[in-house]
mmCIF file of C-alpha atoms and ligand atoms in Angstrom:
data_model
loop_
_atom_site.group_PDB
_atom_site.id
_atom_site.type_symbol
_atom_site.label_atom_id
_atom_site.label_comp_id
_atom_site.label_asym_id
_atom_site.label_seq_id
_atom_site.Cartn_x
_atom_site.Cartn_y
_atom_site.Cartn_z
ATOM 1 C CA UNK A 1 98.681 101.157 59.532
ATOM 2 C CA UNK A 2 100.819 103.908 58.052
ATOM 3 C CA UNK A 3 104.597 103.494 57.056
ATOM 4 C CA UNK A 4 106.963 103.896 60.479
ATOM 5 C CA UNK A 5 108.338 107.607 61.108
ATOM 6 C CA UNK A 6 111.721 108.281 62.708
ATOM 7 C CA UNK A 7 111.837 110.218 65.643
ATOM 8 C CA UNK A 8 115.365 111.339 66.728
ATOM 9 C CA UNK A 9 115.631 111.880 70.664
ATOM 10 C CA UNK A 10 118.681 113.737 72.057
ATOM 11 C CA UNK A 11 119.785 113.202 75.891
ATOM 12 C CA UNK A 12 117.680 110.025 75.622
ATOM 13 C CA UNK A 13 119.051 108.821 79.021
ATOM 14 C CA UNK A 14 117.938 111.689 80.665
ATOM 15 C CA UNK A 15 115.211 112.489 83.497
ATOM 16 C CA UNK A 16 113.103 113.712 80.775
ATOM 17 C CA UNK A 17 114.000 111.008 78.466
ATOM 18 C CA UNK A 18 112.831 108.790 80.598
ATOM 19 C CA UNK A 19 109.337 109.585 80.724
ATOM 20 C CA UNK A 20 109.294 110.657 76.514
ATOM 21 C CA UNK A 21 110.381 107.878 75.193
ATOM 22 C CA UNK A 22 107.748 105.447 76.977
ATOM 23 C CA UNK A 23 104.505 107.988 75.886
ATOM 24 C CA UNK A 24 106.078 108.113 72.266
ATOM 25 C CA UNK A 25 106.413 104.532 71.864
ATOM 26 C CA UNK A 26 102.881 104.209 73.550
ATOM 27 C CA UNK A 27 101.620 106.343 70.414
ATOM 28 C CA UNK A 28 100.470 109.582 72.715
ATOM 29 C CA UNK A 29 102.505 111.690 69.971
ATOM 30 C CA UNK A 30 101.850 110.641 66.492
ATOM 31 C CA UNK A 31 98.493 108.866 67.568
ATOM 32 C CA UNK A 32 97.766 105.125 67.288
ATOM 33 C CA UNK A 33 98.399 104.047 63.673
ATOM 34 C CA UNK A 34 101.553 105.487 63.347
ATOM 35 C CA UNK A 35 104.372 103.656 64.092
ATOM 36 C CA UNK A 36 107.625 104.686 64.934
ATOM 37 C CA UNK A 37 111.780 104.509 65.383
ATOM 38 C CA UNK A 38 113.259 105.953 67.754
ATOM 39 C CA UNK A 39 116.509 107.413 67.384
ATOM 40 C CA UNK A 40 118.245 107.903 70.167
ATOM 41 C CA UNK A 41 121.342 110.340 70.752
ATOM 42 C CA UNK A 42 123.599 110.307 74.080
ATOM 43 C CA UNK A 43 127.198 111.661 75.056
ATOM 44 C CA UNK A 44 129.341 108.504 74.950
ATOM 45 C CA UNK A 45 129.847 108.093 79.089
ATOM 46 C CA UNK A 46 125.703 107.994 79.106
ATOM 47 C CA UNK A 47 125.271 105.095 76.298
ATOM 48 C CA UNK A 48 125.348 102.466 79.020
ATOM 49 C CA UNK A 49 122.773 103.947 80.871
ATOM 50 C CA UNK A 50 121.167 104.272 77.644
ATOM 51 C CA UNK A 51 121.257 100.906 77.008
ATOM 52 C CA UNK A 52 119.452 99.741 80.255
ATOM 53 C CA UNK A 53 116.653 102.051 78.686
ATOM 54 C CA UNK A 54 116.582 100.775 75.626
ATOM 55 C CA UNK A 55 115.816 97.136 77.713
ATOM 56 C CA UNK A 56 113.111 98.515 79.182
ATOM 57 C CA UNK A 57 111.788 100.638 75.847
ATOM 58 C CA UNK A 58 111.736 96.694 74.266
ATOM 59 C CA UNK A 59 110.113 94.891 77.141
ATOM 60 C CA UNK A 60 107.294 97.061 76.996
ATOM 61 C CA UNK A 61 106.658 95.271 74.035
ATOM 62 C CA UNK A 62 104.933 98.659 72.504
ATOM 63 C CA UNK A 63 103.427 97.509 68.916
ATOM 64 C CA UNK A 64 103.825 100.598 67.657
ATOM 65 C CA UNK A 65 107.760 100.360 68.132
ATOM 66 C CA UNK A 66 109.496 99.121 64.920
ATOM 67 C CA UNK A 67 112.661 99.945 66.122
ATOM 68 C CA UNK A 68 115.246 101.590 68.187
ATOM 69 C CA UNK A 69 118.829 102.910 66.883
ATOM 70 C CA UNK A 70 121.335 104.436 69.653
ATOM 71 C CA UNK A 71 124.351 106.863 68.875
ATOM 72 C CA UNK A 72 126.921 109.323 70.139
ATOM 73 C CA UNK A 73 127.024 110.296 66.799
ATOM 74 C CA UNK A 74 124.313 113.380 65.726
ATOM 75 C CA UNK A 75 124.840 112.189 62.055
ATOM 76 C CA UNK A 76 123.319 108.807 63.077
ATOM 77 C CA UNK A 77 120.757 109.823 65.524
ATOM 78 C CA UNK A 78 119.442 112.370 62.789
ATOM 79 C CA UNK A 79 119.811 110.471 59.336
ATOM 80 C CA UNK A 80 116.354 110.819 57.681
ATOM 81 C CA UNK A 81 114.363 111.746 61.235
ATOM 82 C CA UNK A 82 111.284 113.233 60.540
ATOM 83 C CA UNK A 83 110.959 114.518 63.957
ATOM 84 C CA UNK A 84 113.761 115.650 66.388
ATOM 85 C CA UNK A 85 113.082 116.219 69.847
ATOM 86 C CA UNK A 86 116.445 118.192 71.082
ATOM 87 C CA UNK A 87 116.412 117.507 74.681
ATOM 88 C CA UNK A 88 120.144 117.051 75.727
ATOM 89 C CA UNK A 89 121.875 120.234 76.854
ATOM 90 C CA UNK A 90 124.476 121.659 79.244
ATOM 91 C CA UNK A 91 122.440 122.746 82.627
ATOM 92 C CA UNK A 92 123.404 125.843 84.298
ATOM 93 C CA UNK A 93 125.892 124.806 87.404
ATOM 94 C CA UNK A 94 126.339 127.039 90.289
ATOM 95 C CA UNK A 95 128.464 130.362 89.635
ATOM 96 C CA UNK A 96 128.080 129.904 85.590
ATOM 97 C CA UNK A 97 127.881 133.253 83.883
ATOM 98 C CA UNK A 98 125.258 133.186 81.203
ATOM 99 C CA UNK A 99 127.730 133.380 78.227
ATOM 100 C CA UNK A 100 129.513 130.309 79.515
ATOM 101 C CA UNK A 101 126.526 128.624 79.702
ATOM 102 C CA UNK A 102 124.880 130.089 76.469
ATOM 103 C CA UNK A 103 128.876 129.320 75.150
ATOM 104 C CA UNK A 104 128.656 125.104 76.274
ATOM 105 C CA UNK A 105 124.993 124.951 74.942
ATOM 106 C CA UNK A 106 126.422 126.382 71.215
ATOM 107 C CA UNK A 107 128.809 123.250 71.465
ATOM 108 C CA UNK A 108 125.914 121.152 71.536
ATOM 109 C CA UNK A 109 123.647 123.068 69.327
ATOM 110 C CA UNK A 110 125.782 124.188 66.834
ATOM 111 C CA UNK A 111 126.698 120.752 65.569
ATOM 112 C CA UNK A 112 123.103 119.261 65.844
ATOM 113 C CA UNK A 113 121.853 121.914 63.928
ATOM 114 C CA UNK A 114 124.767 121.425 61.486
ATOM 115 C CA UNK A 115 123.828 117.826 61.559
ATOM 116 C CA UNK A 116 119.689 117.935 60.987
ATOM 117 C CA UNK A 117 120.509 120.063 58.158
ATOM 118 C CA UNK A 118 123.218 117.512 56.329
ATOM 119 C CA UNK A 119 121.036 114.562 57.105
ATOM 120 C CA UNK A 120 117.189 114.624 58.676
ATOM 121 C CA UNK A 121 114.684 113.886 56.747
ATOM 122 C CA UNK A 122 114.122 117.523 54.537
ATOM 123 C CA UNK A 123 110.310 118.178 56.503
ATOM 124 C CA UNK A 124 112.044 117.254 59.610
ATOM 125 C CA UNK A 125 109.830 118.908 62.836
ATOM 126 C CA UNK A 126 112.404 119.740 65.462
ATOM 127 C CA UNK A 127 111.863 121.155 69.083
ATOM 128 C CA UNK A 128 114.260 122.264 71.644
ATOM 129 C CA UNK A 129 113.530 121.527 75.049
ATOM 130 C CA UNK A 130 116.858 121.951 75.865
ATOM 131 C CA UNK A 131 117.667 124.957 78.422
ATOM 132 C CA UNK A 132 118.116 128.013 77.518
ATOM 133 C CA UNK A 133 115.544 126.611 74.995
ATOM 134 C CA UNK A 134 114.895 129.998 72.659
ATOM 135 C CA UNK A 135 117.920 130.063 71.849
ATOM 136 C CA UNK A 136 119.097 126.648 71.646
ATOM 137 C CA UNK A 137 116.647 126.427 69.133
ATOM 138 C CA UNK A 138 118.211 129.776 67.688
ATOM 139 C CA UNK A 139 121.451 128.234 67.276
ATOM 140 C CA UNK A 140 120.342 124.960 65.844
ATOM 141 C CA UNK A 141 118.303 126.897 63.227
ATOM 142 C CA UNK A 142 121.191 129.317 61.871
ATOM 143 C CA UNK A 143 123.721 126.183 61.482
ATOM 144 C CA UNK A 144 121.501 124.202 59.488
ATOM 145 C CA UNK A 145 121.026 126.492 56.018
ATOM 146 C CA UNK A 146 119.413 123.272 54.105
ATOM 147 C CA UNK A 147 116.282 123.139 56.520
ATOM 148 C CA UNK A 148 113.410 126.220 56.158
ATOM 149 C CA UNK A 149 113.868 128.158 59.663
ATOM 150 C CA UNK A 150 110.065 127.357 60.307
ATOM 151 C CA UNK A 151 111.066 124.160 61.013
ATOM 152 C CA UNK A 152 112.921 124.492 63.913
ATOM 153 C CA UNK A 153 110.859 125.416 67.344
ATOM 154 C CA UNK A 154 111.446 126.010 71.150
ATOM 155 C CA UNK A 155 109.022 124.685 73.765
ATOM 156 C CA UNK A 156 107.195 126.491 75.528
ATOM 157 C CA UNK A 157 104.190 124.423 76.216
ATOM 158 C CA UNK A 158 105.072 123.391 79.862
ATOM 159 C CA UNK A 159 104.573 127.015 80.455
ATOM 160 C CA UNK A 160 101.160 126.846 78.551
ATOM 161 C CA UNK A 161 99.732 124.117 80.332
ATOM 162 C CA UNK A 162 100.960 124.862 83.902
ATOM 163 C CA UNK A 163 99.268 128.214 83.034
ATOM 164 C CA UNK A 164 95.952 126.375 82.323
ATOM 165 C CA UNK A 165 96.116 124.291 85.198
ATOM 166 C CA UNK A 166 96.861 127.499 87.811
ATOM 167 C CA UNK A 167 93.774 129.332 85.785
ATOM 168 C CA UNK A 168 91.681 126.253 85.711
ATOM 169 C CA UNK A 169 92.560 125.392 90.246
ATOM 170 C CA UNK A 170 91.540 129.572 90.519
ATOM 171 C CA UNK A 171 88.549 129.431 88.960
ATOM 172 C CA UNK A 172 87.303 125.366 89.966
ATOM 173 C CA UNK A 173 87.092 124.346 86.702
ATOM 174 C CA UNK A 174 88.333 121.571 84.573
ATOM 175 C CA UNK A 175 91.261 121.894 82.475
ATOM 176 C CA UNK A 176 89.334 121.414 79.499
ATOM 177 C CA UNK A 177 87.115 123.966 79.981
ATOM 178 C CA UNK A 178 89.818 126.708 79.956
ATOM 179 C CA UNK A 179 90.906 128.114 76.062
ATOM 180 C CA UNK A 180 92.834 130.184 73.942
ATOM 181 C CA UNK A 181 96.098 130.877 77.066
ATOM 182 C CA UNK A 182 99.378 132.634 75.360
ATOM 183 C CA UNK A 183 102.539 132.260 76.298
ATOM 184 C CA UNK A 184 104.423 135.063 75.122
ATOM 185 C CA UNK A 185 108.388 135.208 74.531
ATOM 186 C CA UNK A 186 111.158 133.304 76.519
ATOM 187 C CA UNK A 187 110.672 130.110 78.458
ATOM 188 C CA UNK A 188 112.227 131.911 81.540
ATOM 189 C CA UNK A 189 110.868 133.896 84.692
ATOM 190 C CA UNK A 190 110.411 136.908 81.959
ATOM 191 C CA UNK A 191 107.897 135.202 79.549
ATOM 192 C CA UNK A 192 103.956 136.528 80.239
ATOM 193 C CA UNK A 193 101.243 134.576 80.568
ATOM 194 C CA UNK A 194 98.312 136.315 79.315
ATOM 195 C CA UNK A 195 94.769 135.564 79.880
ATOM 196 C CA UNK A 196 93.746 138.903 78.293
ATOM 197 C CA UNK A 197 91.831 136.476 75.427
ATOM 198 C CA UNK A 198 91.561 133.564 77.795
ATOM 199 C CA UNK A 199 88.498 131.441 78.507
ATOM 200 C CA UNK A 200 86.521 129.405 81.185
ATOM 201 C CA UNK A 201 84.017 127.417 80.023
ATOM 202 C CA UNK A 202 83.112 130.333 77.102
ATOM 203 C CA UNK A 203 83.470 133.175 79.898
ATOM 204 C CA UNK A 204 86.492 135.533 80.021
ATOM 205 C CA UNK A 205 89.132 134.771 82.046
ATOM 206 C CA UNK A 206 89.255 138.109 83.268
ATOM 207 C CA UNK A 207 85.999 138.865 84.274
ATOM 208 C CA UNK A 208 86.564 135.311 86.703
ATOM 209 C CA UNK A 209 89.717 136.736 88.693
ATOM 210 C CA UNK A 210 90.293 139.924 90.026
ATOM 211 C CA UNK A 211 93.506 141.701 88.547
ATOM 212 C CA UNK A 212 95.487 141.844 91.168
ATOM 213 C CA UNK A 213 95.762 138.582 91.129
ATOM 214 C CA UNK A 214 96.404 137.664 87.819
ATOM 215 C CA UNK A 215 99.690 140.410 87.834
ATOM 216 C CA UNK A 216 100.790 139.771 91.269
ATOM 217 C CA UNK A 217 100.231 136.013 91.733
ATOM 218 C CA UNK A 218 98.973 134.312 88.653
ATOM 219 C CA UNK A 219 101.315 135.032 86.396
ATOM 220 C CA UNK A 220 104.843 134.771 89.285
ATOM 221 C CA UNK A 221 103.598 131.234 89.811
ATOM 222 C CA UNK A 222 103.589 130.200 86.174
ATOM 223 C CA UNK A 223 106.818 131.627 85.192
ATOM 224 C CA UNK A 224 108.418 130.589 88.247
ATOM 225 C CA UNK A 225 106.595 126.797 88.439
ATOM 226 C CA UNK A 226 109.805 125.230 87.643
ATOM 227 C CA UNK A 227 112.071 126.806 90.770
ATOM 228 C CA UNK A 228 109.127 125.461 93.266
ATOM 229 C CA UNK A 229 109.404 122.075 91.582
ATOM 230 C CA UNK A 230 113.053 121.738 92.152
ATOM 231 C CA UNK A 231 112.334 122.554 95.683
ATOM 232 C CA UNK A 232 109.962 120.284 96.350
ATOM 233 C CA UNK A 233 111.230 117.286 94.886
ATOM 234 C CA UNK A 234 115.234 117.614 94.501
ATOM 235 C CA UNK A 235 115.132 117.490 90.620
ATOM 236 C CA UNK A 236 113.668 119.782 87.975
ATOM 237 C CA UNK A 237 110.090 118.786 86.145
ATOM 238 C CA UNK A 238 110.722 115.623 84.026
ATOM 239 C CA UNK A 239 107.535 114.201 83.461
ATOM 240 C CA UNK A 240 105.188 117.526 83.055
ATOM 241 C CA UNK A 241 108.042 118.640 80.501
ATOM 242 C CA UNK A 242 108.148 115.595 78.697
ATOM 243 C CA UNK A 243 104.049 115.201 78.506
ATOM 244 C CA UNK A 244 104.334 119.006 77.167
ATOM 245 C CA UNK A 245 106.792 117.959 74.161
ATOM 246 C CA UNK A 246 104.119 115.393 73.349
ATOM 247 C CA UNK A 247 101.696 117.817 73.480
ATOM 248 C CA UNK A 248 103.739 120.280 71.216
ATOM 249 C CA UNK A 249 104.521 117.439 68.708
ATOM 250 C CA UNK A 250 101.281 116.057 68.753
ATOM 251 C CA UNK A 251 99.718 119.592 67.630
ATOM 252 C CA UNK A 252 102.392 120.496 65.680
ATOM 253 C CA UNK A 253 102.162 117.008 63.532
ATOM 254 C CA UNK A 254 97.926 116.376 63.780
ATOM 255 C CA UNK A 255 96.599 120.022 64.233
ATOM 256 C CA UNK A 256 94.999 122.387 66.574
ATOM 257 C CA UNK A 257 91.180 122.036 67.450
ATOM 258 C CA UNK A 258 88.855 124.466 65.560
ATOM 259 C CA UNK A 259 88.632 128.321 67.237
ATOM 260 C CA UNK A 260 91.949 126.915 69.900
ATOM 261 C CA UNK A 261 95.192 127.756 70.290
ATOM 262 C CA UNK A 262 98.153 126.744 71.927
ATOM 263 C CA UNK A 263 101.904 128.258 72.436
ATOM 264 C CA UNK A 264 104.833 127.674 70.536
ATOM 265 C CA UNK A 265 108.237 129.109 70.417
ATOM 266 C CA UNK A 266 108.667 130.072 66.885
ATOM 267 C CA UNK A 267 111.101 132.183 64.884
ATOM 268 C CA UNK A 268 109.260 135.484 65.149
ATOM 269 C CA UNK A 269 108.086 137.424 61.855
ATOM 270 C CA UNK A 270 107.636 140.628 62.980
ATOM 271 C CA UNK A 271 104.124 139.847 63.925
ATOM 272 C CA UNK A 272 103.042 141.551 67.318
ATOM 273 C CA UNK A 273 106.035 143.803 66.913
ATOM 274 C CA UNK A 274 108.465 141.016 67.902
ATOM 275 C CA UNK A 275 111.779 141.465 66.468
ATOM 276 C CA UNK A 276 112.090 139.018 63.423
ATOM 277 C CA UNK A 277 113.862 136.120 63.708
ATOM 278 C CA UNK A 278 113.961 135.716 67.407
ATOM 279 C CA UNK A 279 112.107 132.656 68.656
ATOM 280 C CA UNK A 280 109.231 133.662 70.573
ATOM 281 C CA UNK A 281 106.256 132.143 72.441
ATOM 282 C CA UNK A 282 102.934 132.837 70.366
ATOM 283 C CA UNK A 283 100.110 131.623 69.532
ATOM 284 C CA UNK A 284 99.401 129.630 66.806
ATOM 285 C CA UNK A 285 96.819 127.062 65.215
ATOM 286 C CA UNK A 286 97.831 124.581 63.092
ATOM 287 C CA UNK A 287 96.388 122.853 59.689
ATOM 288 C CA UNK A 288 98.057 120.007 57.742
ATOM 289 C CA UNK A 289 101.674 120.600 59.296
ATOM 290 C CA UNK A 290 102.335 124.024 59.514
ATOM 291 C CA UNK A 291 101.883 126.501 62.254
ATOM 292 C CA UNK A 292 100.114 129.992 62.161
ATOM 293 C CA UNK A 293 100.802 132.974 64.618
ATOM 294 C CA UNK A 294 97.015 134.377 65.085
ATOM 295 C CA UNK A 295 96.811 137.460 63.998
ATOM 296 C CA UNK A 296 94.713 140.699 64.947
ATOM 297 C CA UNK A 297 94.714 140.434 68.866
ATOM 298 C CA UNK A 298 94.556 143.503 70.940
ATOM 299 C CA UNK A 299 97.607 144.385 72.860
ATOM 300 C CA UNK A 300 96.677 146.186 75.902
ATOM 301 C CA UNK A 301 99.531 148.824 77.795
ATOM 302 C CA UNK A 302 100.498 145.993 80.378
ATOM 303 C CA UNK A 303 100.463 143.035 77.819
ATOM 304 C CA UNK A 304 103.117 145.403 75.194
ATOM 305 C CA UNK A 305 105.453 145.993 78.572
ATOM 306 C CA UNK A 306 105.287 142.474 79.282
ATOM 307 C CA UNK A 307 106.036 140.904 75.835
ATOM 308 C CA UNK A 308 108.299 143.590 74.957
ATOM 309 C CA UNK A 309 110.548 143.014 78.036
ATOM 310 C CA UNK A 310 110.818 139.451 77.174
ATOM 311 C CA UNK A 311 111.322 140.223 73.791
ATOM 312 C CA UNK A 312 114.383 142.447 75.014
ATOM 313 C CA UNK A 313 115.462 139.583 77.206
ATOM 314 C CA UNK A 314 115.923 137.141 73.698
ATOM 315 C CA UNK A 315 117.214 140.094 71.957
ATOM 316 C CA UNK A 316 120.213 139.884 74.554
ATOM 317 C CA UNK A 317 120.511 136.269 74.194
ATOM 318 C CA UNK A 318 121.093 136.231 70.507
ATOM 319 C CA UNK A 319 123.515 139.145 70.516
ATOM 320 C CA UNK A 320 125.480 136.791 73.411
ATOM 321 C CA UNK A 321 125.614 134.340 71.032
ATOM 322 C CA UNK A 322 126.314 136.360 67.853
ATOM 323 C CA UNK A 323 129.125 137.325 69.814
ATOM 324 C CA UNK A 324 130.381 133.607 70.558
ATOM 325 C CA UNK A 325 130.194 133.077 66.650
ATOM 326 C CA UNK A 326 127.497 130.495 67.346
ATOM 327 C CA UNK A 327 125.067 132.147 64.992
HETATM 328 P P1 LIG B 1 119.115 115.381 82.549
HETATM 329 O O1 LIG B 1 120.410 115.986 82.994
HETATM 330 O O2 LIG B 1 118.443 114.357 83.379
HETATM 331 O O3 LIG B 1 119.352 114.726 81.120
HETATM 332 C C1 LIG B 1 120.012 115.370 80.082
HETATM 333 C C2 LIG B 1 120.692 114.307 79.241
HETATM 334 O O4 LIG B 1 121.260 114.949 78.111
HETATM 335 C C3 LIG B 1 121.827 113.595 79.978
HETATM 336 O O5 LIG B 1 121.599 112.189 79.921
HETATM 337 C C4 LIG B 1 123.066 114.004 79.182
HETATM 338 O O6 LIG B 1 124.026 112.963 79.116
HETATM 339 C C5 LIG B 1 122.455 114.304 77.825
HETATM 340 N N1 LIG B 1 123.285 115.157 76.982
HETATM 341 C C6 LIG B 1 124.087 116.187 77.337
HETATM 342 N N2 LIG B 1 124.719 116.673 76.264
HETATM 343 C C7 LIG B 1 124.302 115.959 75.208
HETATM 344 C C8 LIG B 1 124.617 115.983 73.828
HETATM 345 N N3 LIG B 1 125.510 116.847 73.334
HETATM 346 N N4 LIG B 1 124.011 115.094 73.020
HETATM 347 C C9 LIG B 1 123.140 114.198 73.513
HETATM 348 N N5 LIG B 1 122.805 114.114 74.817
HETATM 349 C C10 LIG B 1 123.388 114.983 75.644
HETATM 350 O O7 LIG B 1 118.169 116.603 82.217
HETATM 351 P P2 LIG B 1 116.580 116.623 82.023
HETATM 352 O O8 LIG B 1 115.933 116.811 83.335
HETATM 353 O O9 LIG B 1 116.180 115.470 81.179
HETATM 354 O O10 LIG B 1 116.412 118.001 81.239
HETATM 355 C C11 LIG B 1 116.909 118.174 79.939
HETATM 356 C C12 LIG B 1 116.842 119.627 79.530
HETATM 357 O O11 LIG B 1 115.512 120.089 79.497
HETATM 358 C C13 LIG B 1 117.584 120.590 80.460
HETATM 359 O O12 LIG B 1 118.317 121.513 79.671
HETATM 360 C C14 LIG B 1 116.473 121.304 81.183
HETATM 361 O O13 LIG B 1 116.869 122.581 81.639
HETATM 362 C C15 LIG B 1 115.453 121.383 80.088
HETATM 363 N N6 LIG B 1 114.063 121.674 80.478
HETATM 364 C C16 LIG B 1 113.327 122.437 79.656
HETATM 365 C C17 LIG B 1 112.008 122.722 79.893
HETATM 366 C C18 LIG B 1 111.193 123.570 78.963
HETATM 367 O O14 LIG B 1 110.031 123.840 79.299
HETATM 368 N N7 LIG B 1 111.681 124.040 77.810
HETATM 369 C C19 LIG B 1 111.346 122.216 81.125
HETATM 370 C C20 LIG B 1 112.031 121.046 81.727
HETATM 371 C C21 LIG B 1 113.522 121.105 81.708
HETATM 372 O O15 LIG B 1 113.963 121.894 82.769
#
């Protein structure tokens, strides 16, 4: 059995919270001889509510849970974590501009990141689930100048697997049998889905579904998966989003398969002709730790419109918040 790990949750009494904390604690992240600490961070009117999960966390007597430490304080939730799962933001309420909200999220962001960098553990993992996650994960990254940039990432992994799961319904396969999806960009209704490398059981994707489906249906559904959730149930995804941050962590901290990839939102290094430094859905294997975009993949007409448009969409983002001061 290895030595525990800290893992720092943020908006830990949350919808999403509510399903992570239960699948970390049951080992689904780190795998089953790792034990953990979880770290949980809340605004001070939700530590109450906190607390009632924290009876719950203990009397599911997990045996991989050493402990459990709960804070309003980012300083406390984040001393030493060597994974931070930044889930807590401001949601977008009815008539907010998107400065105002991109503004209340840099109030959050801005002091975590200042936070990680004064006192996570130095290989600390982080990921942003928070909304507008990109660049969330933008602002913690540019407040904390003690932490490598690579270490900070954006989910976009619901968007991954929801596009598996539409690709894999289409085409009557199992999910496993469907590879190498990219999610491209911003985890909004402007990131693309492309199945231009995708495939099902060792086929192409493309040769499986005719086009004007995949443009005009395919990929609407997956960017806009999360509106039609809130309309059918009355609250937005919760446990898809939180299995997806397992799924990103998981990968992230034990590796990708051989000849598979999966999406993460990563600061951008020009690769693809993505403006460095925003943080971008790509596709990347992993080995020991650290993440690698793969290289060399053709870029068809429609695929460059589609990642350069989101691309344009981040590169709006961060001037908003270049603007505010918040990076
Ligand atoms: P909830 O409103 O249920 O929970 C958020 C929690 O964060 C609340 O308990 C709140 O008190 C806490 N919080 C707020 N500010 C905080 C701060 N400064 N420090 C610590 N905690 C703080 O939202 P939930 O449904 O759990 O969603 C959380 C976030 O995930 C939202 O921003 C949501 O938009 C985003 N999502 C991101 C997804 C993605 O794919 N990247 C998908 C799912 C989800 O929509």
């Amino acid at each position: 059995m290895n030595e525990p790990v800290r893992v720092a949750v943020t908006g830990a009494a949350g919808q999403i919270g509510y399903s992570l904390l239960f699948r970390i604690a049951a080992g689904d992240m780190l795998g089953p001889d790792q034990p953990v600490i979880l770290q949980l961070l809340e605004v001070t009117p939700a530590l109450k509510a906190l607390s009632g999960v924290v009876m719950e966390l203990n009397d599911g007597a997990f045996p991989l849970l050493h402990g459990i430490v709960t804070s309003d304080d980012p300083k406390v939730a984040f001393k030493d974590a060597d994974y931070a799962l930044l889930v807590g933001a401001m949601p977008r309420k009815a008539g907010m501009e998107r400065g105002d909200l991109l503004s209340a999220n840099g109030g959050i962001f801005k002091p975590q990141g200042e936070a990680l960098s004064e006192v996570a553990s130095r290989n600390v993992k982080v990921l942003v689930v928070g909304n507008p996650a990109n660049t969330n994960a933008l602002i913690a990254q540019q407040n904390a100048p003690e932490l490598d940039p690579k270490q900070f990432t954006a989910m976009v992994r619901l968007d991954h697997n929801r596009a598996i799961s539409q690709l894999a319904a289409k085409t009557g396969a199992p999910v496993s049998a469907v590879k190498n999806i990219t999610i491209w960009g911003n985890h909004s209704s402007t990131q693309y889905p492309d199945l231009s490398q995708a495939t099902v059981n060792g086929q192409k994707a493309l040769d499986l579904v005719d086009q004007q489906w995949y443009e005009e249906e395919y990929i609407p559904t997956v960017a806009k998966r999360g509106a039609a959730i809130i309309e059918a149930r009355g609250a937005s995804s919760a446990a898809s989003a939180a299995s997806a941050a397992i799924d990103h962590m998981r990968d992230w901290a034990l590796g990708t398969q051989d000849g598979e990839w999966v999406s993460m939102g990563i600061p951008s290094d020009g690769s693809y002709g993505v403006p460095e430094g925003l943080i971008y859905g790509f596709p990347v294997t992993i080995k020991n730790g650290e993440y690698s975009i793969v290289q060399g993949l053709p870029v068809s007409d429609f695929s460059r419109q589609k990642m350069d448009a989101t691309a344009q969409e981040l590169t709006e983002e961060r001037d908003a918040v270049r603007e505010l001061g918040l990076v």
